[in-house]
Coordinates of C-alpha atoms in Angstrom, one line a residue:
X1 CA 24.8 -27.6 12.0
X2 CA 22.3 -26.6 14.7
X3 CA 24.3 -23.8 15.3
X4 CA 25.2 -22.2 11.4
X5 CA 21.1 -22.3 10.9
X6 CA 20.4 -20.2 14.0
X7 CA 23.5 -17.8 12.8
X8 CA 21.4 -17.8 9.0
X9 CA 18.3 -17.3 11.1
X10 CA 19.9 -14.3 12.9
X11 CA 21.4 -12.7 10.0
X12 CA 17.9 -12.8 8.1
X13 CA 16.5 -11.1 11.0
X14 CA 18.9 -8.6 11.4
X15 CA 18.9 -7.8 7.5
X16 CA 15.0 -7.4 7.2
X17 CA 13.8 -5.5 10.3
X18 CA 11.0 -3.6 8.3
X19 CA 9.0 -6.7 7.9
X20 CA 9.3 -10.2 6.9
X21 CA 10.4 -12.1 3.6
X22 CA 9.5 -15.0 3.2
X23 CA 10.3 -16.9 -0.2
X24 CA 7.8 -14.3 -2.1
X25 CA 5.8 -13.7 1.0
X26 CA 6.1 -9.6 2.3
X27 CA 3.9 -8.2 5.6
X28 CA 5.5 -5.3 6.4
X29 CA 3.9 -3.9 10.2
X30 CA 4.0 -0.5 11.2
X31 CA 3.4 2.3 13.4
X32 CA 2.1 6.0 11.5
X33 CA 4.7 8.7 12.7
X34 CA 4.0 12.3 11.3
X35 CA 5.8 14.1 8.1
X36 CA 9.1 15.7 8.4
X37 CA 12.3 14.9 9.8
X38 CA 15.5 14.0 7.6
X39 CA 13.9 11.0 6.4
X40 CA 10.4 9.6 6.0
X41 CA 9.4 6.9 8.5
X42 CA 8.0 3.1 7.2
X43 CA 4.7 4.7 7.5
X44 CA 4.1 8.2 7.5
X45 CA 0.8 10.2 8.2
X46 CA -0.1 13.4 6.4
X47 CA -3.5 14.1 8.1
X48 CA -3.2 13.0 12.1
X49 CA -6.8 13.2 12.8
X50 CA -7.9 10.4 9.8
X51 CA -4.8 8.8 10.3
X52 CA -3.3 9.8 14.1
X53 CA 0.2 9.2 15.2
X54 CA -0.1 5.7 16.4
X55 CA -2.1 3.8 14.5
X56 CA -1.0 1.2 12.7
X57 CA -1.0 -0.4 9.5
X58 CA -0.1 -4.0 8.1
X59 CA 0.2 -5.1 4.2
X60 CA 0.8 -8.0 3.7
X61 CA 2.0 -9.9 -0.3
X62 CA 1.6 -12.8 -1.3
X63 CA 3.3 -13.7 -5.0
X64 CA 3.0 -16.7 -7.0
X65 CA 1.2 -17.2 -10.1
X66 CA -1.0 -14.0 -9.4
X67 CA -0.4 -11.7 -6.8
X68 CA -2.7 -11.4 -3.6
X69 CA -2.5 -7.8 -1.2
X70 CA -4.1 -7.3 2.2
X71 CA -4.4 -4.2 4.2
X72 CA -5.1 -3.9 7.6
X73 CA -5.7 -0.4 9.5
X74 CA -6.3 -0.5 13.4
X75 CA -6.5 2.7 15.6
X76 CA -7.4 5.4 12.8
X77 CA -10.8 7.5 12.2
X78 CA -13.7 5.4 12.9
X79 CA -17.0 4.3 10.8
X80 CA -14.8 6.0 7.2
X81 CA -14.1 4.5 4.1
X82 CA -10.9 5.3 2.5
X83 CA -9.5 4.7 -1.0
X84 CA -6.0 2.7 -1.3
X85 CA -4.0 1.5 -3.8
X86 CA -0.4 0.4 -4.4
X87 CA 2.0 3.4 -5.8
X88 CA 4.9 3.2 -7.5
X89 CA 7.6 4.9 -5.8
X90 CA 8.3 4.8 -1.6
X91 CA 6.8 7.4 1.0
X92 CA 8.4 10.7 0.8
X93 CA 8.0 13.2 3.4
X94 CA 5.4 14.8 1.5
X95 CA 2.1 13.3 -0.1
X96 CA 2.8 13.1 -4.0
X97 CA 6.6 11.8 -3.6
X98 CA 5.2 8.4 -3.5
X99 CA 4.7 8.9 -7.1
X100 CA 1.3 7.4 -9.4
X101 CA -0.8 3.9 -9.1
X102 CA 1.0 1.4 -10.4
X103 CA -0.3 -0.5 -13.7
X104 CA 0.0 -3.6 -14.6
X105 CA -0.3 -1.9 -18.4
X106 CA 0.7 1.8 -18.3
X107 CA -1.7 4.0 -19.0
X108 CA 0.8 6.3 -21.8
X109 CA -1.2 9.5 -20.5
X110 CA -0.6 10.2 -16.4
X111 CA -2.3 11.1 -13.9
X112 CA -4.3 8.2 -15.7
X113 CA -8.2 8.4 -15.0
X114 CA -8.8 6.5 -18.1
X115 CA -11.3 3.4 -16.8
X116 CA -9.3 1.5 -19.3
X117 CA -6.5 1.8 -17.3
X118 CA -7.3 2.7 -13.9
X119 CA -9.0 0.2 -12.9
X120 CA -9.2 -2.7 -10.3
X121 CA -8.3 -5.2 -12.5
X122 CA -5.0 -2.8 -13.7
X123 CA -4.4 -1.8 -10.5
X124 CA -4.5 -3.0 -6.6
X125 CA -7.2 -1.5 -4.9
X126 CA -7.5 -2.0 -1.6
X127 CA -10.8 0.8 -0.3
X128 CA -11.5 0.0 3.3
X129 CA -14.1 0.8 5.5
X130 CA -13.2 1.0 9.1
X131 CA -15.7 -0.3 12.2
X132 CA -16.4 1.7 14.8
X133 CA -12.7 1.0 16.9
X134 CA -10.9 2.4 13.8
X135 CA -10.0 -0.9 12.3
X136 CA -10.6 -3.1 9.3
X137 CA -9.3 -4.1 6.2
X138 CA -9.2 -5.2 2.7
X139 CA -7.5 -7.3 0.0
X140 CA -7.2 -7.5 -3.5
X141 CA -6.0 -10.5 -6.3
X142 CA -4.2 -9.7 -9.1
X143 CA -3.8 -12.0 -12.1
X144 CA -0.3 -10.8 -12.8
X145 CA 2.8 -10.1 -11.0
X146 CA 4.6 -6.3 -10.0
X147 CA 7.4 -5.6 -12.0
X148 CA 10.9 -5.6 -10.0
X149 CA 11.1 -2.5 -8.3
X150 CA 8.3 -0.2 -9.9
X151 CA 5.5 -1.0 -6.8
X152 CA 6.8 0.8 -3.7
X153 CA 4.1 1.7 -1.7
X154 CA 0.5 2.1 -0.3
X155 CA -1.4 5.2 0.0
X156 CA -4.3 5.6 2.3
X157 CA -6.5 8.3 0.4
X158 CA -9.2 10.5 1.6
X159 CA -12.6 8.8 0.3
X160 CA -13.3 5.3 -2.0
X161 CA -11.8 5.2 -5.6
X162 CA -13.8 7.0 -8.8
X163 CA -14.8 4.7 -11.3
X164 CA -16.4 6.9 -13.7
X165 CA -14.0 8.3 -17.1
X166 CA -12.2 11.3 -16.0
X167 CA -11.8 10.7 -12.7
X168 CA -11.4 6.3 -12.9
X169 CA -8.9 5.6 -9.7
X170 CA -8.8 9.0 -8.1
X171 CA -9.6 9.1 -4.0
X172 CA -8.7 12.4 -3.2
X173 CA -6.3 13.8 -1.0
X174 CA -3.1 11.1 0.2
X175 CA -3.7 11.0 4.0
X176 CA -1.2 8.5 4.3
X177 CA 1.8 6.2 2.8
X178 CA 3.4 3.0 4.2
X179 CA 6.8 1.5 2.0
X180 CA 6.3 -2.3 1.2
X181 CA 9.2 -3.8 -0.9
X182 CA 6.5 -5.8 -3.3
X183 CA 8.5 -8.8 -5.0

């Protein structure tokens, strides 16, 4: 018995190498490699010298009744805030591929900067403002759950999120993307 649970044990390992599934537990842990290439890496940086090649990035999901996200940034540009938020589609090799926010209600008019819509309570959020080493980290608690599929990512973006009509949930430019495969 020992034996066919340490074969199960392997298998699971050797089918989720990205990060680690737990029931409806994700924390996906990752090094930033640069743009390009035939394929985009776990976690891809699109400005080395806020995000360098190197540093690294954790998320981490928790699902149950409501939905709890943590990121964690270590090695990148020092005493900065920076906007994230989930997205909807996986890192590309360039910044927009990874698609909009996702909504827990869709905004019917995208890019949505409607504070109706884009907002922390409509959307995960994660801002974070790193120490002096280049690390720190945020997390967010939604009331709701992702839909299958339709949450794909998190973008590190250039400065904290807008709240104001107009511009509600823009951060500037996408200086980074990790993949997470939300529940």
């Amino acid at each position: 018995m020992s034996f066919l649970v340490s074969a199960l044990t392997a298998s699971l390992v050797a089918v989720l190498p990205l990060g680690t599934v737990a029931g409806r537990d994700v924390t996906i842990e990752a090094s930033f490699r640069a743009a390009g290439g035939p394929a985009a890496p776990q976690a891809v940086t699109f400005d080395t010298q806020a995000v360098p090649v190197g540093s690294r990035v954790t998320v981490t999901e928790r699902a149950g009744d409501d939905t709890y996200v943590e990121l964690r940034l270590r090695g990148v540009e020092a005493n900065r805030t920076f906007g994230a938020h989930v997205h909807q589609k996986p890192c590309g090799n360039k910044p927009n591929e990874s698609g909009p926010h996702y909504q827990d209600s869709e905004d019917p008019e995208q890019p949505s900067t409607n504070p109706a819509y884009a907002d922390p309570r409509n959307e995960v959020w994660l801002d974070i403002r790193t120490d002096r080493h280049g690390d720190g980290g945020s997390a967010a608690t939604q009331a709701w759950r992702f839909r299958a599929g339709q949450a794909r990512s998190v973008v590190i973006h250039e400065h904290a999120t807008h709240t104001e009509p107009g511009a509600a949930g823009t951060a500037g430019a996408r200086l980074a993307c990790v993949n997470v495969p939300f529940a």
